[in-house]
Amino acid sequence: MTDNKPKSASKTSAMWGGRFEGGTSAIMDAINASVDFDRRMYAEDITGSKAHAQMLAEAGIIAAADADSICAGLDEIGKEIAAGGFEFKRELEDIHMNVEARLRELIGDAAGRLHTARSRNDQVATDFKLWVRGALDGLDADVQALQAVLIDKADAHADWVMPGFTHLQTAQPVTLGHHLLAYVEMLGRDRSRIVDARRRLNESPLGAAALAGTSFPIDRDATAAALGFDRPAANSLDAVSDRDFAMEYMAVAAILAVHLSRLAEELVLWCADQFRYVRIADAFSSGSSIMPQKRNPDAAELVRAKAGRVIGGLAGFMVVMKGLPLAYGKDMQEDKEPVFAVADTLALSLAAMTGMIEGALFNKDRMRADAAKGFSTATDLADWLVRELGMPFRDAHHATGALVKMAETKGVDLDQLSLADMRSVEKRIHDGIYTVLGVENSVASRVSFGGTAPANVRSQVASARRRFLGT
Ligand code: ARG
């Protein structure tokens, strides 16, 4: 890559040919051209151009016949690209100029009228917004699909008891259904962030032209409406120079990826021999090339890992935008690759997670046995002392601590302490205490709103179906 002699762009094909004499060097093409990746928004480019051409004709800026042939030519190009028969040229830099050059080949001089009252600056902002908007809609559907399988699993395991953890130490018994519904809520907030981001994004940059607007009598409301935007963006400088919609898309994605990574990590942990709470289906597991007994949760590990790429995409692009003066700068061309990578990464992660949850087989006995360990019903015991004996909670906490210590010394669980043992700590304790010491009793008693009781889980499943699935 040391050869920087002009060798590619023929002077005649470059759109700004009027004032340039030599072609560009191959290195210049390599650093400057974006068509290798921005071709991905060819459909948006064509849709945007058609809306612009139609508006130009309606406003009397170009002839209706020219607009018609422009639109027909653009449709033809769309078909060529979709069929894989379009020849993309790096020396034409980007998708916008590739399409326009082909349009000239197809319809002749009328093609030159398309770029009236428009710049690539408002064109690219428009195309990219349309692409990101589609990505947000696709993301919402993918997240909803994951919510649907989580809700079904929660429903099927509403009363399965498992240990709830804090500090990854057994804390209190919870239900598996409740645990799964925690993720449904997180994903629900991710979806509400998607909706918010979409609403803020949905203003049309088209007609801002290079940066200052245009002297042609264009109708920005018409193009905004034709492209499904809520309104035209109010400031032409802002319209061509901000990429906050791309950053926000990746920020929403990054938070979602963090949520997925936590669920993925729990699957990894729960598959381990030390837990054995879950078995991931063969379709999402892999073996070891040397250890025949191994069954590895690779897909879950990769979902856990891929959050790094998504966060990296956001962080990297924010650094690109930081400190950029208004208005457009070529730096902004760096917006597309991270956004595309984030979209692909998340789509794959969500599909893998949805598949893993759908096929996951939980182990009732293992979870129930662990839930009973570690004095997990100590809080229930303390609450009983408060409720039945009228003890202040702090005193009850203290007495319970003494009972836990006694059980630990004897090597037994709390419900295996005799009444006499218990009374040596607090003489008013009676045998009613045993009704709260089992893990089933413990979870059944947690009926406060948002609590883990099976009855709550069942009503939360119904509520989640209504709120998130519309059923
Ligand atoms: N490929 C460019 C981009 O993605 C299109 C806009 C170019 N504008 C310009 N003034 N050179 O940003």
mmCIF file of C-alpha atoms in Angstrom, residues 31-403:
data_model
loop_
_atom_site.group_PDB
_atom_site.id
_atom_site.type_symbol
_atom_site.label_atom_id
_atom_site.label_comp_id
_atom_site.label_asym_id
_atom_site.label_seq_id
_atom_site.Cartn_x
_atom_site.Cartn_y
_atom_site.Cartn_z
ATOM 1 C CA ILE A 31 -9.686 5.445 3.117
ATOM 2 C CA ASN A 32 -12.444 7.536 1.607
ATOM 3 C CA ALA A 33 -14.840 5.069 0.051
ATOM 4 C CA SER A 34 -17.750 3.816 2.126
ATOM 5 C CA VAL A 35 -19.625 1.846 -0.501
ATOM 6 C CA ASP A 36 -18.253 -1.457 0.785
ATOM 7 C CA PHE A 37 -20.438 -1.003 3.835
ATOM 8 C CA ASP A 38 -22.990 1.731 3.122
ATOM 9 C CA ARG A 39 -24.432 -0.319 0.259
ATOM 10 C CA ARG A 40 -26.346 -1.945 3.061
ATOM 11 C CA MET A 41 -28.700 1.015 3.060
ATOM 12 C CA TYR A 42 -29.362 0.993 -0.671
ATOM 13 C CA ALA A 43 -33.108 0.504 -0.192
ATOM 14 C CA GLU A 44 -33.292 3.531 2.090
ATOM 15 C CA ASP A 45 -31.257 5.553 -0.404
ATOM 16 C CA ILE A 46 -33.699 4.706 -3.176
ATOM 17 C CA THR A 47 -36.767 5.390 -1.039
ATOM 18 C CA GLY A 48 -35.324 8.739 0.043
ATOM 19 C CA SER A 49 -34.449 9.743 -3.505
ATOM 20 C CA LYS A 50 -37.886 8.840 -4.822
ATOM 21 C CA ALA A 51 -39.564 10.949 -2.145
ATOM 22 C CA HIS A 52 -37.236 13.834 -3.016
ATOM 23 C CA ALA A 53 -37.865 13.552 -6.784
ATOM 24 C CA GLN A 54 -41.623 13.409 -6.356
ATOM 25 C CA MET A 55 -41.570 16.462 -4.100
ATOM 26 C CA LEU A 56 -39.388 18.351 -6.602
ATOM 27 C CA ALA A 57 -41.978 17.692 -9.306
ATOM 28 C CA GLU A 58 -44.926 18.619 -7.119
ATOM 29 C CA ALA A 59 -43.215 21.862 -6.145
ATOM 30 C CA GLY A 60 -42.628 22.611 -9.831
ATOM 31 C CA ILE A 61 -38.833 22.487 -9.441
ATOM 32 C CA ILE A 62 -38.372 19.682 -11.982
ATOM 33 C CA ALA A 63 -40.708 18.392 -14.693
ATOM 34 C CA ALA A 64 -43.146 15.636 -13.759
ATOM 35 C CA ALA A 65 -41.860 13.534 -16.659
ATOM 36 C CA ASP A 66 -38.305 13.760 -15.304
ATOM 37 C CA ALA A 67 -39.479 12.745 -11.834
ATOM 38 C CA ASP A 68 -41.302 9.794 -13.348
ATOM 39 C CA SER A 69 -38.268 8.550 -15.219
ATOM 40 C CA ILE A 70 -36.048 9.146 -12.163
ATOM 41 C CA CYS A 71 -38.398 7.052 -10.016
ATOM 42 C CA ALA A 72 -38.675 4.289 -12.597
ATOM 43 C CA GLY A 73 -34.898 4.221 -12.949
ATOM 44 C CA LEU A 74 -34.453 4.096 -9.168
ATOM 45 C CA ASP A 75 -36.868 1.174 -8.955
ATOM 46 C CA GLU A 76 -34.884 -0.612 -11.636
ATOM 47 C CA ILE A 77 -31.645 -0.028 -9.688
ATOM 48 C CA GLY A 78 -33.275 -1.354 -6.533
ATOM 49 C CA LYS A 79 -34.106 -4.548 -8.383
ATOM 50 C CA GLU A 80 -30.592 -4.838 -9.786
ATOM 51 C CA ILE A 81 -29.032 -4.491 -6.352
ATOM 52 C CA ALA A 82 -31.493 -6.909 -4.738
ATOM 53 C CA ALA A 83 -30.748 -9.463 -7.443
ATOM 54 C CA GLY A 84 -27.008 -9.101 -6.879
ATOM 55 C CA GLY A 85 -26.372 -7.881 -10.390
ATOM 56 C CA PHE A 86 -25.278 -4.340 -9.563
ATOM 57 C CA GLU A 87 -21.650 -3.406 -9.995
ATOM 58 C CA PHE A 88 -20.548 -1.238 -7.058
ATOM 59 C CA LYS A 89 -17.594 1.003 -7.816
ATOM 60 C CA ARG A 90 -15.255 2.150 -5.103
ATOM 61 C CA GLU A 91 -14.150 5.147 -7.093
ATOM 62 C CA LEU A 92 -17.732 6.384 -6.859
ATOM 63 C CA GLU A 93 -17.179 6.466 -3.107
ATOM 64 C CA ASP A 94 -20.515 5.666 -1.610
ATOM 65 C CA ILE A 95 -23.942 4.203 -2.185
ATOM 66 C CA HIS A 96 -25.385 7.602 -3.062
ATOM 67 C CA MET A 97 -23.036 8.234 -5.966
ATOM 68 C CA ASN A 98 -23.129 4.651 -7.140
ATOM 69 C CA VAL A 99 -26.897 4.844 -7.452
ATOM 70 C CA GLU A 100 -26.840 8.236 -9.121
ATOM 71 C CA ALA A 101 -24.185 7.179 -11.651
ATOM 72 C CA ARG A 102 -26.199 4.118 -12.580
ATOM 73 C CA LEU A 103 -29.316 6.252 -12.878
ATOM 74 C CA ARG A 104 -27.546 8.373 -15.461
ATOM 75 C CA GLU A 105 -26.648 5.245 -17.416
ATOM 76 C CA LEU A 106 -30.257 4.115 -17.319
ATOM 77 C CA ILE A 107 -32.217 7.328 -17.941
ATOM 78 C CA GLY A 108 -29.666 9.817 -19.230
ATOM 79 C CA ASP A 109 -29.563 13.520 -18.436
ATOM 80 C CA ALA A 110 -32.735 13.648 -16.345
ATOM 81 C CA ALA A 111 -30.713 11.825 -13.666
ATOM 82 C CA GLY A 112 -28.763 15.019 -13.135
ATOM 83 C CA ARG A 113 -31.903 16.759 -11.867
ATOM 84 C CA LEU A 114 -32.354 14.452 -8.878
ATOM 85 C CA HIS A 115 -29.716 16.176 -6.781
ATOM 86 C CA THR A 116 -31.406 19.600 -7.109
ATOM 87 C CA ALA A 117 -31.919 21.195 -3.665
ATOM 88 C CA ARG A 118 -30.176 18.296 -1.968
ATOM 89 C CA SER A 119 -26.693 17.399 -0.748
ATOM 90 C CA ARG A 120 -25.197 14.076 0.180
ATOM 91 C CA ASN A 121 -25.134 15.501 3.689
ATOM 92 C CA ASP A 122 -28.902 15.557 4.136
ATOM 93 C CA GLN A 123 -29.202 12.486 1.916
ATOM 94 C CA VAL A 124 -26.928 10.326 4.066
ATOM 95 C CA ALA A 125 -28.495 11.548 7.314
ATOM 96 C CA THR A 126 -31.920 10.652 5.909
ATOM 97 C CA ASP A 127 -30.883 7.234 4.630
ATOM 98 C CA PHE A 128 -29.140 6.336 7.839
ATOM 99 C CA LYS A 129 -32.023 7.478 10.012
ATOM 100 C CA LEU A 130 -34.373 5.315 7.959
ATOM 101 C CA TRP A 131 -32.002 2.376 8.404
ATOM 102 C CA VAL A 132 -31.637 2.856 12.159
ATOM 103 C CA ARG A 133 -35.398 3.267 12.481
ATOM 104 C CA GLY A 134 -35.871 -0.110 10.801
ATOM 105 C CA ALA A 135 -33.224 -1.585 13.068
ATOM 106 C CA LEU A 136 -35.041 -0.286 16.150
ATOM 107 C CA ASP A 137 -38.277 -1.871 14.948
ATOM 108 C CA GLY A 138 -36.533 -5.178 14.260
ATOM 109 C CA LEU A 139 -34.856 -5.072 17.650
ATOM 110 C CA ASP A 140 -38.151 -4.493 19.405
ATOM 111 C CA ALA A 141 -39.645 -7.558 17.728
ATOM 112 C CA ASP A 142 -36.633 -9.703 18.635
ATOM 113 C CA VAL A 143 -36.724 -8.602 22.273
ATOM 114 C CA GLN A 144 -40.444 -9.277 22.411
ATOM 115 C CA ALA A 145 -39.851 -12.809 21.118
ATOM 116 C CA LEU A 146 -37.410 -13.419 23.971
ATOM 117 C CA GLN A 147 -39.908 -12.009 26.452
ATOM 118 C CA ALA A 148 -42.520 -14.428 25.122
ATOM 119 C CA VAL A 149 -40.396 -17.527 25.794
ATOM 120 C CA LEU A 150 -39.342 -16.220 29.214
ATOM 121 C CA ILE A 151 -42.974 -15.621 30.162
ATOM 122 C CA ASP A 152 -43.936 -19.145 29.066
ATOM 123 C CA LYS A 153 -41.094 -20.626 31.128
ATOM 124 C CA ALA A 154 -42.046 -18.492 34.114
ATOM 125 C CA ASP A 155 -45.618 -19.700 33.822
ATOM 126 C CA ALA A 156 -44.523 -23.344 33.694
ATOM 127 C CA HIS A 157 -42.234 -22.874 36.728
ATOM 128 C CA ALA A 158 -44.317 -20.488 38.802
ATOM 129 C CA ASP A 159 -43.939 -22.564 41.982
ATOM 130 C CA TRP A 160 -40.533 -24.183 41.480
ATOM 131 C CA VAL A 161 -38.399 -23.213 44.450
ATOM 132 C CA MET A 162 -34.794 -22.163 43.991
ATOM 133 C CA PRO A 163 -32.272 -20.265 46.066
ATOM 134 C CA GLY A 164 -32.333 -16.515 45.635
ATOM 135 C CA PHE A 165 -28.858 -15.033 45.896
ATOM 136 C CA THR A 166 -27.226 -11.863 47.082
ATOM 137 C CA HIS A 167 -23.428 -11.668 46.796
ATOM 138 C CA LEU A 168 -23.899 -15.047 45.062
ATOM 139 C CA GLN A 169 -24.558 -16.456 48.525
ATOM 140 C CA THR A 170 -27.846 -18.186 49.280
ATOM 141 C CA ALA A 171 -30.132 -15.478 50.622
ATOM 142 C CA GLN A 172 -33.815 -16.429 50.590
ATOM 143 C CA PRO A 173 -35.816 -18.988 48.640
ATOM 144 C CA VAL A 174 -37.481 -17.622 45.530
ATOM 145 C CA THR A 175 -39.439 -19.158 42.689
ATOM 146 C CA LEU A 176 -37.884 -19.824 39.307
ATOM 147 C CA GLY A 177 -40.851 -18.138 37.667
ATOM 148 C CA HIS A 178 -40.125 -14.984 39.650
ATOM 149 C CA HIS A 179 -36.461 -15.073 38.675
ATOM 150 C CA LEU A 180 -37.289 -15.387 34.963
ATOM 151 C CA LEU A 181 -39.848 -12.600 35.159
ATOM 152 C CA ALA A 182 -37.119 -10.281 36.474
ATOM 153 C CA TYR A 183 -35.572 -10.480 32.998
ATOM 154 C CA VAL A 184 -38.937 -9.898 31.363
ATOM 155 C CA GLU A 185 -39.128 -6.573 33.225
ATOM 156 C CA MET A 186 -35.570 -5.603 32.233
ATOM 157 C CA LEU A 187 -36.344 -6.382 28.604
ATOM 158 C CA GLY A 188 -39.562 -4.383 28.936
ATOM 159 C CA ARG A 189 -37.532 -1.317 29.890
ATOM 160 C CA ASP A 190 -35.183 -2.013 26.977
ATOM 161 C CA ARG A 191 -38.207 -1.953 24.716
ATOM 162 C CA SER A 192 -39.439 1.301 26.184
ATOM 163 C CA ARG A 193 -35.989 2.772 25.481
ATOM 164 C CA ILE A 194 -36.364 1.571 21.885
ATOM 165 C CA VAL A 195 -39.709 3.372 21.628
ATOM 166 C CA ASP A 196 -38.228 6.568 23.108
ATOM 167 C CA ALA A 197 -35.223 6.481 20.797
ATOM 168 C CA ARG A 198 -37.456 5.945 17.784
ATOM 169 C CA ARG A 199 -39.650 8.887 18.694
ATOM 170 C CA ARG A 200 -36.677 11.227 19.055
ATOM 171 C CA LEU A 201 -35.071 9.963 15.854
ATOM 172 C CA ASN A 202 -38.154 10.440 13.732
ATOM 173 C CA GLU A 203 -37.538 13.912 12.274
ATOM 174 C CA SER A 204 -36.547 14.267 8.640
ATOM 175 C CA PRO A 205 -33.157 15.757 7.722
ATOM 176 C CA LEU A 206 -34.079 15.808 4.021
ATOM 177 C CA GLY A 207 -34.051 19.337 2.595
ATOM 178 C CA ALA A 208 -31.420 20.623 5.010
ATOM 179 C CA ALA A 209 -29.168 20.354 1.942
ATOM 180 C CA ALA A 210 -25.436 20.769 2.582
ATOM 181 C CA LEU A 211 -25.909 22.645 5.866
ATOM 182 C CA ALA A 212 -27.779 25.902 5.320
ATOM 183 C CA GLY A 213 -31.027 24.891 3.624
ATOM 184 C CA THR A 214 -31.789 25.786 0.023
ATOM 185 C CA SER A 215 -33.165 28.620 -2.072
ATOM 186 C CA PHE A 216 -35.476 26.259 -3.981
ATOM 187 C CA PRO A 217 -39.130 26.257 -2.857
ATOM 188 C CA ILE A 218 -38.998 22.694 -1.517
ATOM 189 C CA ASP A 219 -41.686 21.127 0.649
ATOM 190 C CA ARG A 220 -39.971 19.466 3.591
ATOM 191 C CA ASP A 221 -43.269 18.485 5.171
ATOM 192 C CA ALA A 222 -44.117 16.468 2.080
ATOM 193 C CA THR A 223 -40.853 14.496 2.047
ATOM 194 C CA ALA A 224 -41.018 13.998 5.813
ATOM 195 C CA ALA A 225 -44.539 12.573 5.508
ATOM 196 C CA ALA A 226 -43.633 10.412 2.502
ATOM 197 C CA LEU A 227 -40.805 8.823 4.476
ATOM 198 C CA GLY A 228 -42.873 8.249 7.611
ATOM 199 C CA PHE A 229 -41.143 10.936 9.654
ATOM 200 C CA ASP A 230 -43.218 12.897 12.160
ATOM 201 C CA ARG A 231 -41.921 16.269 10.957
ATOM 202 C CA PRO A 232 -38.910 17.896 9.288
ATOM 203 C CA ALA A 233 -35.943 18.604 11.558
ATOM 204 C CA ALA A 234 -36.123 22.260 12.590
ATOM 205 C CA ASN A 235 -32.491 23.293 12.093
ATOM 206 C CA SER A 236 -30.555 22.500 8.937
ATOM 207 C CA LEU A 237 -27.141 22.594 10.653
ATOM 208 C CA ASP A 238 -28.323 20.167 13.313
ATOM 209 C CA ALA A 239 -30.058 17.956 10.754
ATOM 210 C CA VAL A 240 -26.871 17.204 8.816
ATOM 211 C CA SER A 241 -24.403 17.149 11.678
ATOM 212 C CA ASP A 242 -25.770 15.197 14.592
ATOM 213 C CA ARG A 243 -25.630 11.462 14.862
ATOM 214 C CA ASP A 244 -27.161 11.265 18.303
ATOM 215 C CA PHE A 245 -29.758 8.871 16.904
ATOM 216 C CA ALA A 246 -26.973 6.414 16.062
ATOM 217 C CA MET A 247 -25.389 6.862 19.475
ATOM 218 C CA GLU A 248 -28.749 6.431 21.169
ATOM 219 C CA TYR A 249 -29.458 3.277 19.189
ATOM 220 C CA MET A 250 -26.148 1.842 20.344
ATOM 221 C CA ALA A 251 -26.718 3.042 23.914
ATOM 222 C CA VAL A 252 -30.084 1.278 24.004
ATOM 223 C CA ALA A 253 -28.376 -1.740 22.475
ATOM 224 C CA ALA A 254 -25.530 -1.645 24.994
ATOM 225 C CA ILE A 255 -27.889 -1.695 27.984
ATOM 226 C CA LEU A 256 -29.827 -4.533 26.383
ATOM 227 C CA ALA A 257 -26.598 -6.429 25.708
ATOM 228 C CA VAL A 258 -25.656 -6.018 29.376
ATOM 229 C CA HIS A 259 -29.007 -7.514 30.370
ATOM 230 C CA LEU A 260 -28.476 -10.433 27.998
ATOM 231 C CA SER A 261 -24.978 -10.983 29.350
ATOM 232 C CA ARG A 262 -26.319 -11.325 32.896
ATOM 233 C CA LEU A 263 -28.877 -13.917 31.860
ATOM 234 C CA ALA A 264 -26.179 -15.659 29.824
ATOM 235 C CA GLU A 265 -23.873 -15.721 32.835
ATOM 236 C CA GLU A 266 -26.596 -17.272 34.968
ATOM 237 C CA LEU A 267 -27.092 -19.984 32.361
ATOM 238 C CA VAL A 268 -23.342 -20.632 32.346
ATOM 239 C CA LEU A 269 -23.274 -20.880 36.135
ATOM 240 C CA TRP A 270 -26.422 -22.959 36.357
ATOM 241 C CA CYS A 271 -25.077 -25.455 33.820
ATOM 242 C CA ALA A 272 -21.948 -26.037 35.870
ATOM 243 C CA ASP A 273 -21.736 -29.325 37.748
ATOM 244 C CA GLN A 274 -21.630 -27.396 41.006
ATOM 245 C CA PHE A 275 -25.134 -26.057 40.282
ATOM 246 C CA ARG A 276 -26.837 -28.346 37.752
ATOM 247 C CA TYR A 277 -29.998 -26.217 37.790
ATOM 248 C CA VAL A 278 -30.409 -26.298 34.046
ATOM 249 C CA ARG A 279 -29.583 -28.320 30.986
ATOM 250 C CA ILE A 280 -29.250 -26.387 27.757
ATOM 251 C CA ALA A 281 -30.488 -28.271 24.693
ATOM 252 C CA ASP A 282 -27.939 -30.017 22.484
ATOM 253 C CA ALA A 283 -28.728 -27.524 19.750
ATOM 254 C CA PHE A 284 -27.061 -24.798 21.833
ATOM 255 C CA SER A 285 -24.270 -26.776 23.510
ATOM 256 C CA SER A 286 -20.970 -28.073 22.294
ATOM 257 C CA GLY A 287 -18.570 -30.812 23.282
ATOM 258 C CA SER A 288 -14.870 -30.795 23.948
ATOM 259 C CA SER A 289 -12.342 -32.104 21.462
ATOM 260 C CA ILE A 290 -10.412 -33.866 24.243
ATOM 261 C CA MET A 291 -12.757 -34.460 27.170
ATOM 262 C CA PRO A 292 -15.583 -36.738 26.042
ATOM 263 C CA GLN A 293 -17.732 -36.051 29.089
ATOM 264 C CA LYS A 294 -17.906 -32.285 28.484
ATOM 265 C CA ARG A 295 -20.979 -30.378 27.528
ATOM 266 C CA ASN A 296 -20.171 -26.722 27.237
ATOM 267 C CA PRO A 297 -22.566 -23.768 27.220
ATOM 268 C CA ASP A 298 -20.695 -22.029 24.385
ATOM 269 C CA ALA A 299 -23.656 -20.085 23.072
ATOM 270 C CA ALA A 300 -24.341 -18.627 26.512
ATOM 271 C CA GLU A 301 -20.673 -17.741 26.951
ATOM 272 C CA LEU A 302 -20.699 -15.979 23.599
ATOM 273 C CA VAL A 303 -23.836 -13.995 24.391
ATOM 274 C CA ARG A 304 -22.092 -12.986 27.622
ATOM 275 C CA ALA A 305 -19.020 -11.948 25.636
ATOM 276 C CA LYS A 306 -20.739 -10.136 22.798
ATOM 277 C CA ALA A 307 -21.863 -7.356 25.116
ATOM 278 C CA GLY A 308 -18.240 -6.219 24.806
ATOM 279 C CA ARG A 309 -18.600 -5.583 21.085
ATOM 280 C CA VAL A 310 -21.828 -3.671 21.514
ATOM 281 C CA ILE A 311 -20.446 -1.474 24.266
ATOM 282 C CA GLY A 312 -17.298 -1.036 22.168
ATOM 283 C CA GLY A 313 -19.340 0.129 19.181
ATOM 284 C CA LEU A 314 -21.019 2.799 21.288
ATOM 285 C CA ALA A 315 -17.816 3.917 23.007
ATOM 286 C CA GLY A 316 -15.826 4.005 19.778
ATOM 287 C CA PHE A 317 -18.363 6.076 17.907
ATOM 288 C CA MET A 318 -18.878 8.522 20.761
ATOM 289 C CA VAL A 319 -15.167 9.211 20.614
ATOM 290 C CA VAL A 320 -15.529 9.902 16.864
ATOM 291 C CA MET A 321 -18.274 12.472 17.501
ATOM 292 C CA LYS A 322 -16.720 14.122 20.511
ATOM 293 C CA GLY A 323 -15.485 17.628 19.787
ATOM 294 C CA LEU A 324 -16.550 17.684 16.118
ATOM 295 C CA PRO A 325 -17.385 21.216 14.986
ATOM 296 C CA LEU A 326 -20.650 21.821 13.117
ATOM 297 C CA ALA A 327 -21.775 20.950 10.548
ATOM 298 C CA TYR A 328 -20.971 17.799 8.523
ATOM 299 C CA GLY A 329 -17.493 16.287 8.750
ATOM 300 C CA LYS A 330 -16.289 13.167 6.966
ATOM 301 C CA ASP A 331 -15.588 11.713 10.394
ATOM 302 C CA MET A 332 -19.287 10.967 10.532
ATOM 303 C CA GLN A 333 -18.951 8.382 7.801
ATOM 304 C CA GLU A 334 -17.558 6.230 10.627
ATOM 305 C CA ASP A 335 -21.096 5.980 12.021
ATOM 306 C CA LYS A 336 -22.243 3.063 9.904
ATOM 307 C CA GLU A 337 -19.892 0.189 10.596
ATOM 308 C CA PRO A 338 -20.366 0.165 14.370
ATOM 309 C CA VAL A 339 -24.131 0.504 14.020
ATOM 310 C CA PHE A 340 -24.307 -2.364 11.517
ATOM 311 C CA ALA A 341 -22.048 -4.496 13.707
ATOM 312 C CA VAL A 342 -24.150 -3.768 16.774
ATOM 313 C CA ALA A 343 -27.332 -4.673 14.896
ATOM 314 C CA ASP A 344 -25.907 -7.977 13.660
ATOM 315 C CA THR A 345 -24.395 -8.867 17.024
ATOM 316 C CA LEU A 346 -27.596 -8.209 18.904
ATOM 317 C CA ALA A 347 -29.822 -10.022 16.430
ATOM 318 C CA LEU A 348 -27.650 -13.103 16.785
ATOM 319 C CA SER A 349 -27.379 -12.839 20.570
ATOM 320 C CA LEU A 350 -31.142 -12.477 20.915
ATOM 321 C CA ALA A 351 -31.838 -15.408 18.618
ATOM 322 C CA ALA A 352 -29.371 -17.574 20.558
ATOM 323 C CA MET A 353 -30.799 -16.552 23.908
ATOM 324 C CA THR A 354 -34.367 -17.143 22.764
ATOM 325 C CA GLY A 355 -33.407 -20.606 21.511
ATOM 326 C CA MET A 356 -31.541 -21.456 24.689
ATOM 327 C CA ILE A 357 -34.394 -20.429 26.974
ATOM 328 C CA GLU A 358 -36.956 -22.207 24.842
ATOM 329 C CA GLY A 359 -35.069 -25.516 25.078
ATOM 330 C CA ALA A 360 -33.807 -25.155 28.657
ATOM 331 C CA LEU A 361 -34.659 -28.020 31.017
ATOM 332 C CA PHE A 362 -34.606 -27.003 34.661
ATOM 333 C CA ASN A 363 -33.792 -29.401 37.500
ATOM 334 C CA LYS A 364 -36.448 -29.093 40.163
ATOM 335 C CA ASP A 365 -34.786 -31.296 42.786
ATOM 336 C CA ARG A 366 -31.374 -29.653 42.572
ATOM 337 C CA MET A 367 -32.804 -26.163 42.901
ATOM 338 C CA ARG A 368 -35.156 -27.151 45.735
ATOM 339 C CA ALA A 369 -32.327 -28.842 47.662
ATOM 340 C CA ASP A 370 -30.061 -25.803 47.363
ATOM 341 C CA ALA A 371 -32.897 -23.477 48.320
ATOM 342 C CA ALA A 372 -33.164 -25.220 51.667
ATOM 343 C CA LYS A 373 -29.465 -24.922 52.403
ATOM 344 C CA GLY A 374 -27.636 -22.036 53.980
ATOM 345 C CA PHE A 375 -30.338 -21.175 56.543
ATOM 346 C CA SER A 376 -32.286 -19.519 53.768
ATOM 347 C CA THR A 377 -35.428 -19.234 55.886
ATOM 348 C CA ALA A 378 -33.736 -17.296 58.702
ATOM 349 C CA THR A 379 -35.618 -14.140 57.702
ATOM 350 C CA ASP A 380 -38.895 -16.080 57.879
ATOM 351 C CA LEU A 381 -37.994 -17.158 61.399
ATOM 352 C CA ALA A 382 -37.233 -13.583 62.439
ATOM 353 C CA ASP A 383 -40.470 -12.339 60.856
ATOM 354 C CA TRP A 384 -42.395 -15.026 62.775
ATOM 355 C CA LEU A 385 -40.899 -13.826 66.074
ATOM 356 C CA VAL A 386 -42.077 -10.310 65.219
ATOM 357 C CA ARG A 387 -45.535 -11.404 64.110
ATOM 358 C CA GLU A 388 -46.301 -14.051 66.752
ATOM 359 C CA LEU A 389 -44.387 -12.795 69.769
ATOM 360 C CA GLY A 390 -44.517 -9.072 69.109
ATOM 361 C CA MET A 391 -40.725 -8.763 69.255
ATOM 362 C CA PRO A 392 -39.090 -5.673 67.737
ATOM 363 C CA PHE A 393 -37.441 -6.720 64.436
ATOM 364 C CA ARG A 394 -33.925 -5.899 65.662
ATOM 365 C CA ASP A 395 -34.357 -8.205 68.688
ATOM 366 C CA ALA A 396 -35.860 -10.917 66.492
ATOM 367 C CA HIS A 397 -32.889 -10.575 64.135
ATOM 368 C CA HIS A 398 -30.552 -11.055 67.094
ATOM 369 C CA ALA A 399 -32.391 -14.134 68.447
ATOM 370 C CA THR A 400 -32.475 -15.651 64.963
ATOM 371 C CA GLY A 401 -28.762 -15.105 64.620
ATOM 372 C CA ALA A 402 -28.241 -17.118 67.804
ATOM 373 C CA LEU A 403 -30.425 -19.927 66.408
#
